[in-house]
């Protein structure tokens, strides 16, 4: 059933006569359900022609010779623009820079003066198929997708002009048309294209999907349509560092709500002029949201930093905990990059023993995302077989939200350490036994000199919950400590030139230093243990 009624005839005839396409006519007539928009374009034209009782030779949207710049999709083998400009790079991004316009093989239509061809050429199955070919060639693994589009901001100006025209004509009949009565272009476009994408790719469209296919349109011919708005509403067009142009869709929309109707009409034609060419496709981009892998690591080397150790551009050590783990994950997940985080960090010369330190890795734009628990176990084994400096356990996929557990109440958590202590004075076993009786010792730590270059100067109060000693010889003993997370253990031993008070040296009235330090446990109950 044709969606327009007798009362729509006047508006439909007016818009058609000024160069507006059938689907945009539906939008201005308030057709707010998908079915009519999904009809093939030629069928729509024929139905509209019958409805308006227009002969074929009167239908101004039909012309015998299409503009020569249009590129026929039937000729395209490798890309939308026929010159292989639509090329895929390693990041799953496909870019198109076109000299002409993109049109279907059956293109014999004038370009809509409102949507600039968006609801004409770019809704047809042939265009959707070409986009889907690029999606499938991008190498991403996905079971659903979100489809997003970016339209040129001048479409808002043209729609505003068409609205003022229709509003004026309807006013003559004592009818009204509010700005919100018009079906949004993006809404209509998705009504048409979503089912076509689902059918072609065999997966549902899901607004919550982590896999996104985005298409960016541009229309160079009409790019100056927005420029008059800046002179009238300069406050709406302020430069932003991350924007190439001040004429963003949001800025244009804001200006259109401020400008008076009479001022708009003086500056911009109502109806808008018909363009010569349809929009161009600037970019088709495929991207997958980050996935997260967590686990615990043990570090057995006293010559391995947690993260790459680079000073003034010069690498000091060949590897790091981060790289020994992440390099394998990057390769298997086929991700572009990663971000490593952990529950605290140990110095390059400190081992991490016991159950290990919790860590999480964000894998950015992964191309592979589906793994069985067995595959994750095999990946863990591969990491562990690759180096004797670290071992990983409890490797698992987690959500972004779950990572918060690793950081929750971080300073209230406890950590246990063992240290080998040297003293300048000769000591006996009885000289260290009093340390075993000290509980919940409060210490004040001024930012250590060794980290002052990367941490702000402050005095932090920390608690040493308990200590246990084991005598070795006249100048050495083992010290086992349980402390509040964030305690600087080395400074608690030697005092850092009086910047940590009290310290082992001051408590024993000796000069003390730390020779070896091990992290014995990080008391964070995350991630959950995984059965071997």
Coordinates of C-alpha atoms in Angstrom, one line a residue:
X1 CA 0.0 0.0 0.0
X2 CA 1.4 3.4 -1.0
X3 CA 2.1 5.4 2.2
X4 CA 1.1 8.9 1.0
X5 CA -2.4 10.2 1.3
X6 CA -4.4 12.8 -0.6
X7 CA -3.4 15.5 1.9
X8 CA 0.3 14.7 1.1
X9 CA -0.1 15.3 -2.6
X10 CA 0.6 19.0 -2.6
X11 CA 3.8 18.7 -0.6
X12 CA 4.9 15.6 -2.5
X13 CA 4.4 17.4 -5.9
X14 CA 6.2 20.5 -4.6
X15 CA 9.2 18.6 -3.4
X16 CA 9.4 16.4 -6.5
X17 CA 9.2 19.5 -8.7
X18 CA 12.2 21.1 -6.9
X19 CA 14.4 18.0 -7.2
X20 CA 13.8 16.0 -4.0
X21 CA 13.9 12.2 -4.1
X22 CA 11.0 9.9 -3.3
X23 CA 12.5 8.7 0.0
X24 CA 13.1 12.3 1.2
X25 CA 9.5 13.1 0.2
X26 CA 8.4 10.3 2.5
X27 CA 10.5 11.8 5.3
X28 CA 8.9 15.2 4.9
X29 CA 5.4 13.7 4.7
X30 CA 6.1 11.9 8.1
X31 CA 6.2 8.3 6.8
X32 CA 7.6 6.9 10.0
X33 CA 7.7 3.1 9.3
X34 CA 10.4 1.3 7.3
X35 CA 8.5 -0.7 4.7
X36 CA 8.0 2.0 2.0
X37 CA 11.7 3.1 2.2
X38 CA 12.9 -0.4 1.4
X39 CA 11.3 -0.6 -2.0
X40 CA 13.7 -0.5 -4.9
X41 CA 14.3 3.0 -6.1
X42 CA 12.8 2.5 -9.6
X43 CA 9.7 1.0 -8.1
X44 CA 9.4 4.0 -5.7
X45 CA 9.6 6.4 -8.6
X46 CA 6.9 4.5 -10.6
X47 CA 4.6 4.4 -7.5
X48 CA 5.1 8.1 -6.8
X49 CA 4.5 8.8 -10.5
X50 CA 1.2 7.0 -10.4
X51 CA 0.2 8.6 -7.1
X52 CA 0.8 12.1 -8.5
X53 CA -0.5 11.2 -11.9
X54 CA 2.7 12.5 -13.6
X55 CA 3.6 11.2 -17.0
X56 CA 7.1 9.7 -17.4
X57 CA 8.3 12.6 -19.5
X58 CA 7.3 15.0 -16.8
X59 CA 9.2 13.3 -14.1
X60 CA 12.1 15.6 -13.6
X61 CA 14.1 13.2 -11.5
X62 CA 14.7 11.1 -14.7
X63 CA 17.3 12.3 -17.2
X64 CA 18.5 10.5 -20.4
X65 CA 22.2 11.1 -19.9
X66 CA 23.7 10.7 -16.5
X67 CA 26.7 12.9 -15.5
X68 CA 29.8 11.5 -17.1
X69 CA 31.7 11.7 -13.8
X70 CA 29.6 9.0 -12.2
X71 CA 31.4 5.7 -11.7
X72 CA 29.5 2.6 -12.5
X73 CA 29.7 0.0 -9.8
X74 CA 29.4 -2.9 -12.3
X75 CA 32.9 -1.9 -13.5
X76 CA 34.4 -2.0 -10.1
X77 CA 36.4 -5.1 -9.4
X78 CA 38.6 -4.1 -6.5
X79 CA 37.1 -0.9 -5.1
X80 CA 34.2 1.5 -5.1
X81 CA 35.9 4.1 -7.1
X82 CA 37.2 1.8 -9.9
X83 CA 40.8 3.0 -9.6
X84 CA 41.6 0.6 -6.7
X85 CA 41.7 3.6 -4.3
X86 CA 39.6 1.6 -1.9
X87 CA 42.5 -0.2 -0.4
X88 CA 42.7 -2.1 2.8
X89 CA 45.5 -1.5 5.3
X90 CA 46.8 -3.4 8.2
X91 CA 44.5 -1.7 10.7
X92 CA 41.3 -2.9 9.0
X93 CA 40.7 0.5 7.7
X94 CA 39.6 1.0 4.1
X95 CA 39.9 4.5 2.7
X96 CA 38.4 6.0 -0.5
X97 CA 39.4 9.3 -2.0
X98 CA 37.4 9.8 -5.1
X99 CA 37.7 12.4 -7.9
X100 CA 34.2 11.8 -9.1
X101 CA 31.0 10.4 -7.6
X102 CA 29.8 6.9 -6.8
X103 CA 26.7 5.7 -8.5
X104 CA 25.0 2.5 -9.5
X105 CA 25.1 1.0 -12.9
X106 CA 21.4 1.9 -13.4
X107 CA 22.0 5.5 -12.5
X108 CA 19.8 7.7 -14.7
X109 CA 18.5 9.9 -11.9
X110 CA 19.2 13.5 -10.9
X111 CA 20.7 13.9 -7.5
X112 CA 18.4 14.7 -4.7
X113 CA 18.7 18.3 -3.6
X114 CA 18.2 17.3 0.1
X115 CA 20.0 14.0 0.8
X116 CA 22.6 14.5 -2.0
X117 CA 22.1 10.9 -3.2
X118 CA 22.4 9.2 0.2
X119 CA 18.8 7.8 -0.1
X120 CA 19.4 7.1 -3.8
X121 CA 22.6 5.5 -4.9
X122 CA 23.8 4.4 -1.4
X123 CA 20.8 2.4 -0.4
X124 CA 20.9 0.0 -3.3
X125 CA 22.0 -3.6 -2.9
X126 CA 24.9 -3.2 -5.2
X127 CA 26.6 -0.5 -3.0
X128 CA 25.9 -2.6 0.1
X129 CA 27.5 -5.6 -1.5
X130 CA 30.7 -3.6 -2.3
X131 CA 30.8 -2.5 1.4
X132 CA 30.3 -6.0 2.6
X133 CA 33.1 -7.3 0.3
X134 CA 35.5 -4.9 2.1
X135 CA 34.2 -6.0 5.5
X136 CA 34.8 -9.6 4.7
X137 CA 38.2 -8.8 3.3
X138 CA 39.2 -6.9 6.4
X139 CA 40.0 -10.1 8.3
X140 CA 37.9 -9.4 11.4
X141 CA 36.1 -12.1 13.3
X142 CA 32.5 -11.1 14.2
X143 CA 29.1 -12.6 15.0
X144 CA 27.2 -9.3 14.8
X145 CA 28.0 -5.7 14.0
X146 CA 27.0 -2.1 14.5
X147 CA 26.7 0.0 11.4
X148 CA 27.4 3.7 11.6
X149 CA 27.4 6.5 9.0
X150 CA 28.7 10.0 9.0
X151 CA 27.0 12.4 6.7
X152 CA 28.2 15.8 5.4
X153 CA 27.1 18.6 7.7
X154 CA 25.6 20.6 4.8
X155 CA 22.8 18.0 4.6
X156 CA 21.4 19.6 7.7
X157 CA 21.4 23.0 6.0
X158 CA 19.6 21.6 2.9
X159 CA 17.0 19.8 5.0
X160 CA 16.4 23.0 6.9
X161 CA 15.8 24.8 3.6
X162 CA 13.4 22.2 2.4
X163 CA 11.6 22.3 5.7
X164 CA 11.1 26.0 5.5
X165 CA 9.7 25.6 1.9
X166 CA 7.3 22.9 3.0
X167 CA 6.3 24.7 6.2
X168 CA 5.5 27.8 4.2
X169 CA 3.3 25.9 1.7
X170 CA 1.5 24.0 4.4
X171 CA 0.9 27.2 6.2
X172 CA -1.1 28.4 3.2
X173 CA -3.5 25.5 3.9
X174 CA -3.6 26.2 7.7
X175 CA -1.4 23.1 8.3
X176 CA 1.8 22.9 10.2
X177 CA 5.0 20.9 10.0
X178 CA 7.4 20.9 13.0
X179 CA 11.1 20.3 12.6
X180 CA 10.7 17.0 14.6
X181 CA 7.9 15.8 12.3
X182 CA 10.5 15.0 9.6
X183 CA 11.9 11.5 9.8
X184 CA 15.6 11.7 10.4
X185 CA 17.8 10.9 7.4
X186 CA 20.0 8.6 9.4
X187 CA 17.0 6.7 10.6
X188 CA 15.6 6.2 7.1
X189 CA 19.0 5.1 5.9
X190 CA 19.3 2.5 8.6
X191 CA 15.8 1.2 7.9
X192 CA 16.9 0.5 4.4
X193 CA 20.5 -0.7 4.8
X194 CA 20.4 -2.7 8.0
X195 CA 18.4 -5.6 6.6
X196 CA 20.6 -5.6 3.5
X197 CA 23.8 -5.8 5.6
X198 CA 22.3 -8.6 7.7
X199 CA 21.3 -10.5 4.6
X200 CA 24.6 -10.1 2.9
X201 CA 26.9 -10.8 5.9
X202 CA 24.7 -13.4 7.6
X203 CA 24.9 -11.7 11.0
X204 CA 22.5 -9.5 12.9
X205 CA 22.9 -5.7 13.4
X206 CA 23.3 -5.1 17.1
X207 CA 23.8 -1.6 18.6
X208 CA 25.8 -3.1 21.4
X209 CA 28.2 -5.1 19.1
X210 CA 31.9 -4.5 19.6
X211 CA 32.5 -4.7 15.8
X212 CA 31.7 -1.5 14.0
X213 CA 31.5 -0.8 10.3
X214 CA 31.4 2.9 9.6
X215 CA 31.0 4.7 6.3
X216 CA 32.0 8.4 6.0
X217 CA 30.3 10.4 3.2
X218 CA 31.4 13.8 1.8
X219 CA 30.1 16.2 -0.9
X220 CA 32.9 18.6 -2.0
X221 CA 30.6 20.3 -4.5
X222 CA 28.3 21.7 -1.7
X223 CA 30.9 22.0 1.1
X224 CA 30.4 25.8 1.3
X225 CA 26.7 25.5 2.0
X226 CA 27.4 25.9 5.7
X227 CA 29.8 28.8 5.5
X228 CA 27.2 31.6 5.8
X229 CA 26.2 30.3 9.2
X230 CA 29.5 31.2 10.7
X231 CA 29.1 34.9 9.9
X232 CA 25.6 34.9 11.5
X233 CA 26.3 32.6 14.5
X234 CA 30.1 32.8 15.1
X235 CA 29.8 31.4 18.7
X236 CA 28.7 28.0 17.2
X237 CA 31.9 27.5 15.2
X238 CA 34.8 27.6 17.6
X239 CA 38.0 25.7 16.5
X240 CA 38.7 22.5 18.3
X241 CA 42.1 20.7 18.4
X242 CA 40.7 17.3 17.4
X243 CA 38.5 18.7 14.5
X244 CA 39.7 19.4 11.0
X245 CA 36.9 21.8 10.4
X246 CA 34.7 24.0 12.5
X247 CA 31.7 23.0 10.4
X248 CA 30.8 19.9 12.4
X249 CA 27.3 18.4 12.3
X250 CA 26.7 19.5 15.9
X251 CA 27.9 23.0 15.3
X252 CA 25.7 23.4 12.2
X253 CA 22.7 22.0 14.0
X254 CA 23.2 24.4 16.9
X255 CA 23.5 27.4 14.4
X256 CA 20.3 26.3 12.7
X257 CA 18.4 26.4 16.0
X258 CA 19.6 30.0 16.5
X259 CA 19.2 31.6 13.1
X260 CA 16.0 33.4 12.3
X261 CA 14.0 32.1 9.4
X262 CA 14.1 35.4 7.5
X263 CA 17.9 35.5 7.9
X264 CA 18.3 32.0 6.6
X265 CA 16.1 32.6 3.6
X266 CA 18.2 35.7 2.7
X267 CA 21.4 33.6 2.7
X268 CA 20.3 30.2 1.4
X269 CA 17.9 29.2 -1.4
X270 CA 14.6 27.5 -0.4
X271 CA 14.3 25.0 -2.0
X272 CA 18.0 24.2 -2.2
X273 CA 19.7 24.0 -5.6
X274 CA 20.1 20.6 -7.2
X275 CA 23.7 19.3 -7.2
X276 CA 25.5 17.8 -10.2
X277 CA 26.9 14.8 -8.4
X278 CA 26.1 12.4 -5.5
X279 CA 28.1 12.2 -2.4
X280 CA 31.5 10.5 -2.4
X281 CA 32.6 7.8 0.0
X282 CA 35.6 9.2 1.9
X283 CA 36.1 6.2 4.1
X284 CA 34.9 2.7 5.0
X285 CA 36.3 1.6 8.3
X286 CA 36.1 -1.6 10.1
X287 CA 37.1 -1.7 13.8
X288 CA 36.6 -4.0 16.7
X289 CA 36.3 -2.8 20.3
X290 CA 39.1 -3.7 22.7
X291 CA 39.1 -7.1 24.4
X292 CA 40.8 -7.7 27.7
X293 CA 43.0 -10.6 29.0
X294 CA 43.9 -11.0 32.6
X295 CA 46.1 -13.3 34.7
X296 CA 48.9 -13.4 37.2
X297 CA 52.6 -13.4 36.5
X298 CA 55.7 -14.5 38.4
X299 CA 59.0 -12.9 37.7
X300 CA 62.1 -14.9 38.4
X301 CA 64.8 -12.6 37.0
X302 CA 66.6 -9.8 38.9
X303 CA 67.5 -8.1 35.6
X304 CA 64.0 -7.7 34.0
X305 CA 61.8 -4.5 34.2
X306 CA 58.1 -4.7 34.3
X307 CA 57.7 -2.4 31.3
X308 CA 60.3 -1.4 28.6
X309 CA 63.2 0.5 30.2
X310 CA 64.0 3.3 27.9
X311 CA 65.9 6.5 28.9
X312 CA 66.4 9.4 26.5
X313 CA 65.4 7.1 23.7
X314 CA 67.9 4.5 24.6
X315 CA 66.8 1.0 25.6
X316 CA 68.6 -0.2 28.7
X317 CA 67.4 -3.8 28.8
X318 CA 66.4 -6.0 25.9
X319 CA 63.0 -7.1 27.2
X320 CA 60.3 -6.7 29.9
X321 CA 57.5 -8.6 31.6
X322 CA 55.0 -6.6 29.6
X323 CA 56.6 -7.6 26.3
X324 CA 57.2 -11.2 27.1
X325 CA 53.4 -11.6 27.7
X326 CA 51.9 -9.1 25.3
X327 CA 53.9 -10.1 22.2
X328 CA 52.2 -13.4 22.2
X329 CA 48.8 -12.0 22.8
X330 CA 49.2 -9.4 20.0
X331 CA 50.1 -12.1 17.5
X332 CA 47.3 -14.5 18.4
X333 CA 44.5 -11.8 18.7
X334 CA 45.9 -10.0 15.7
X335 CA 45.5 -6.7 17.5
X336 CA 46.9 -3.3 16.5
X337 CA 48.3 -2.5 19.9
X338 CA 47.9 -3.1 23.6
X339 CA 47.8 -1.4 27.0
X340 CA 49.3 -3.2 30.0
X341 CA 48.3 -2.6 33.6
X342 CA 48.9 -4.4 36.9
X343 CA 48.3 -4.4 40.6
X344 CA 51.4 -2.4 41.5
X345 CA 54.9 -2.9 40.0
X346 CA 58.2 -4.3 41.2
X347 CA 61.7 -2.9 40.5
X348 CA 63.9 -4.4 37.9
X349 CA 66.0 -6.3 40.5
X350 CA 63.0 -7.6 42.5
X351 CA 61.4 -11.0 41.9
X352 CA 57.7 -11.7 42.2
X353 CA 57.0 -15.1 43.7
X354 CA 54.1 -16.9 45.3
X355 CA 50.8 -16.7 43.4
X356 CA 52.2 -13.9 41.3
X357 CA 51.0 -10.3 40.5
X358 CA 47.6 -9.6 38.9
X359 CA 47.8 -8.0 35.5
X360 CA 45.4 -7.1 32.6
X361 CA 46.1 -6.3 29.0
X362 CA 43.8 -4.3 26.7
X363 CA 44.1 -5.5 23.1
X364 CA 43.2 -2.7 20.7
X365 CA 41.3 -3.4 17.5
X366 CA 41.7 -7.2 17.6
X367 CA 40.9 -9.1 14.4
X368 CA 40.4 -12.4 16.2
X369 CA 38.3 -12.5 19.4
X370 CA 36.8 -16.0 19.8
X371 CA 38.8 -18.5 21.8
X372 CA 37.9 -21.7 23.6
X373 CA 39.2 -22.2 27.2
X374 CA 41.6 -24.8 25.8
X375 CA 43.0 -22.4 23.3
X376 CA 43.6 -19.9 26.1
X377 CA 45.4 -22.6 28.1
X378 CA 47.6 -23.4 25.1
X379 CA 48.4 -19.7 24.8
X380 CA 49.4 -19.5 28.4
X381 CA 51.6 -22.5 27.9
X382 CA 53.2 -20.9 24.9
X383 CA 54.1 -17.8 26.9
X384 CA 55.5 -19.9 29.7
X385 CA 57.6 -22.0 27.3
X386 CA 59.1 -18.9 25.6
X387 CA 61.1 -17.7 28.6
X388 CA 62.5 -18.8 32.0
X389 CA 62.3 -15.3 33.3
X390 CA 58.5 -15.2 33.8
X391 CA 55.5 -17.6 34.2
X392 CA 51.9 -16.8 33.7
X393 CA 48.9 -18.4 35.4
X394 CA 45.1 -18.0 35.5
X395 CA 45.1 -16.5 31.9
X396 CA 41.5 -15.6 30.9
X397 CA 39.3 -13.3 28.9
X398 CA 37.6 -10.6 31.1
X399 CA 35.4 -7.6 30.7
X400 CA 36.5 -4.0 30.9
X401 CA 34.3 -3.6 34.0
X402 CA 36.0 -6.6 35.7
X403 CA 39.4 -4.9 35.5
X404 CA 38.2 -2.4 38.1
X405 CA 38.5 -5.2 40.7
X406 CA 42.2 -5.1 40.3
X407 CA 42.4 -1.4 41.2
X408 CA 39.6 -1.4 43.8
X409 CA 40.8 -0.2 47.2
X410 CA 44.3 -0.7 46.0
X411 CA 45.9 1.1 48.9
X412 CA 43.9 -0.9 51.4
X413 CA 45.3 -4.2 50.1
X414 CA 48.3 -5.9 51.6
X415 CA 51.5 -7.2 50.1
X416 CA 54.1 -9.6 51.6
X417 CA 57.8 -9.4 51.0
X418 CA 61.0 -11.1 51.9
X419 CA 64.3 -9.2 52.0
X420 CA 68.0 -9.9 52.7
X421 CA 69.3 -7.1 55.0
X422 CA 72.9 -6.0 55.6
X423 CA 74.0 -4.0 58.6
X424 CA 77.2 -2.1 59.1
X425 CA 77.5 -3.2 62.8
X426 CA 77.9 -6.7 64.0
X427 CA 74.5 -8.1 65.1
X428 CA 73.4 -11.1 67.1
X429 CA 70.1 -12.9 66.9
X430 CA 68.7 -11.1 69.9
X431 CA 69.4 -7.7 68.2
X432 CA 66.7 -8.3 65.6
X433 CA 64.1 -10.3 67.6
X434 CA 62.3 -7.1 68.8
X435 CA 61.2 -6.5 65.2
X436 CA 59.0 -9.6 65.4
X437 CA 56.8 -7.9 68.1
X438 CA 56.1 -4.7 66.2
X439 CA 52.6 -4.6 64.7
X440 CA 50.9 -2.0 62.5
X441 CA 53.8 0.4 62.5
X442 CA 53.0 3.7 60.9
X443 CA 55.7 5.2 58.8
X444 CA 55.9 8.5 56.8
X445 CA 57.5 8.2 53.4
X446 CA 58.6 11.2 51.4
X447 CA 58.6 10.5 47.7
X448 CA 61.9 8.4 47.2
X449 CA 64.7 10.1 45.5
X450 CA 64.9 7.3 42.9
X451 CA 61.3 7.9 41.7
X452 CA 61.2 11.7 42.2
X453 CA 61.6 12.2 38.4
X454 CA 58.3 10.6 37.7
X455 CA 56.2 11.0 40.9
X456 CA 55.1 14.2 42.6
X457 CA 56.8 15.2 45.9
X458 CA 54.6 14.2 48.8
X459 CA 54.6 12.5 52.2
X460 CA 52.6 9.3 52.3
X461 CA 51.7 7.5 55.5
X462 CA 51.9 3.7 55.2
X463 CA 51.5 0.8 57.6
X464 CA 53.9 -2.1 58.1
X465 CA 51.4 -4.6 59.6
X466 CA 54.0 -7.2 60.7
X467 CA 57.6 -8.3 60.5
X468 CA 59.4 -11.6 61.0
X469 CA 63.2 -12.0 61.1
X470 CA 65.6 -14.9 60.5
X471 CA 69.2 -14.5 61.5
X472 CA 71.9 -15.3 58.9
X473 CA 75.2 -14.1 60.3
X474 CA 76.9 -11.1 62.0
X475 CA 76.0 -8.7 59.2
X476 CA 72.9 -10.3 57.5
X477 CA 69.4 -11.3 58.3
X478 CA 66.2 -12.1 56.4
X479 CA 63.2 -9.9 57.0
X480 CA 59.7 -11.0 56.1
X481 CA 57.1 -8.2 56.0
X482 CA 53.4 -7.7 55.4
X483 CA 52.7 -4.1 54.5
X484 CA 50.0 -1.8 53.1
X485 CA 50.1 -1.7 49.3
X486 CA 52.2 1.2 48.1
X487 CA 54.9 1.0 50.8
X488 CA 58.4 1.6 49.5
X489 CA 60.2 -1.4 51.0
X490 CA 63.8 -0.5 50.1
X491 CA 63.4 3.0 51.6
X492 CA 61.8 1.5 54.8
X493 CA 65.1 -0.5 55.2
X494 CA 67.8 2.1 54.5
X495 CA 65.8 5.2 55.3
X496 CA 66.5 7.1 52.0
X497 CA 68.6 9.7 53.8
X498 CA 66.0 10.3 56.4
X499 CA 63.1 10.6 54.0
X500 CA 61.4 7.5 55.4
X501 CA 60.8 7.6 59.2
X502 CA 61.1 5.3 61.1
X503 CA 63.1 2.8 59.2
X504 CA 64.9 -0.4 59.9
X505 CA 68.2 1.5 60.4
X506 CA 66.8 3.9 62.9
X507 CA 64.9 1.2 64.8
X508 CA 68.1 -0.9 65.2
X509 CA 70.4 2.1 65.5
X510 CA 72.6 0.8 62.6
X511 CA 73.2 1.6 59.0
X512 CA 71.1 -0.9 57.1
X513 CA 70.7 -1.7 53.4
X514 CA 68.7 -4.2 51.3
X515 CA 70.6 -6.7 49.2
X516 CA 67.7 -8.7 47.8
X517 CA 64.0 -8.2 47.7
X518 CA 61.2 -10.6 46.7
X519 CA 57.5 -10.0 46.5
X520 CA 55.9 -13.1 48.2
X521 CA 52.3 -12.3 47.6
X522 CA 49.9 -9.6 46.3
X523 CA 46.7 -10.0 48.3
X524 CA 44.2 -9.1 45.5
X525 CA 41.5 -11.7 45.0
X526 CA 41.4 -11.2 41.2
X527 CA 41.4 -12.6 38.6
X528 CA 39.6 -15.8 39.6
X529 CA 41.8 -18.9 39.7
X530 CA 41.5 -21.1 36.6
X531 CA 41.7 -24.9 36.9
X532 CA 44.6 -26.4 35.2

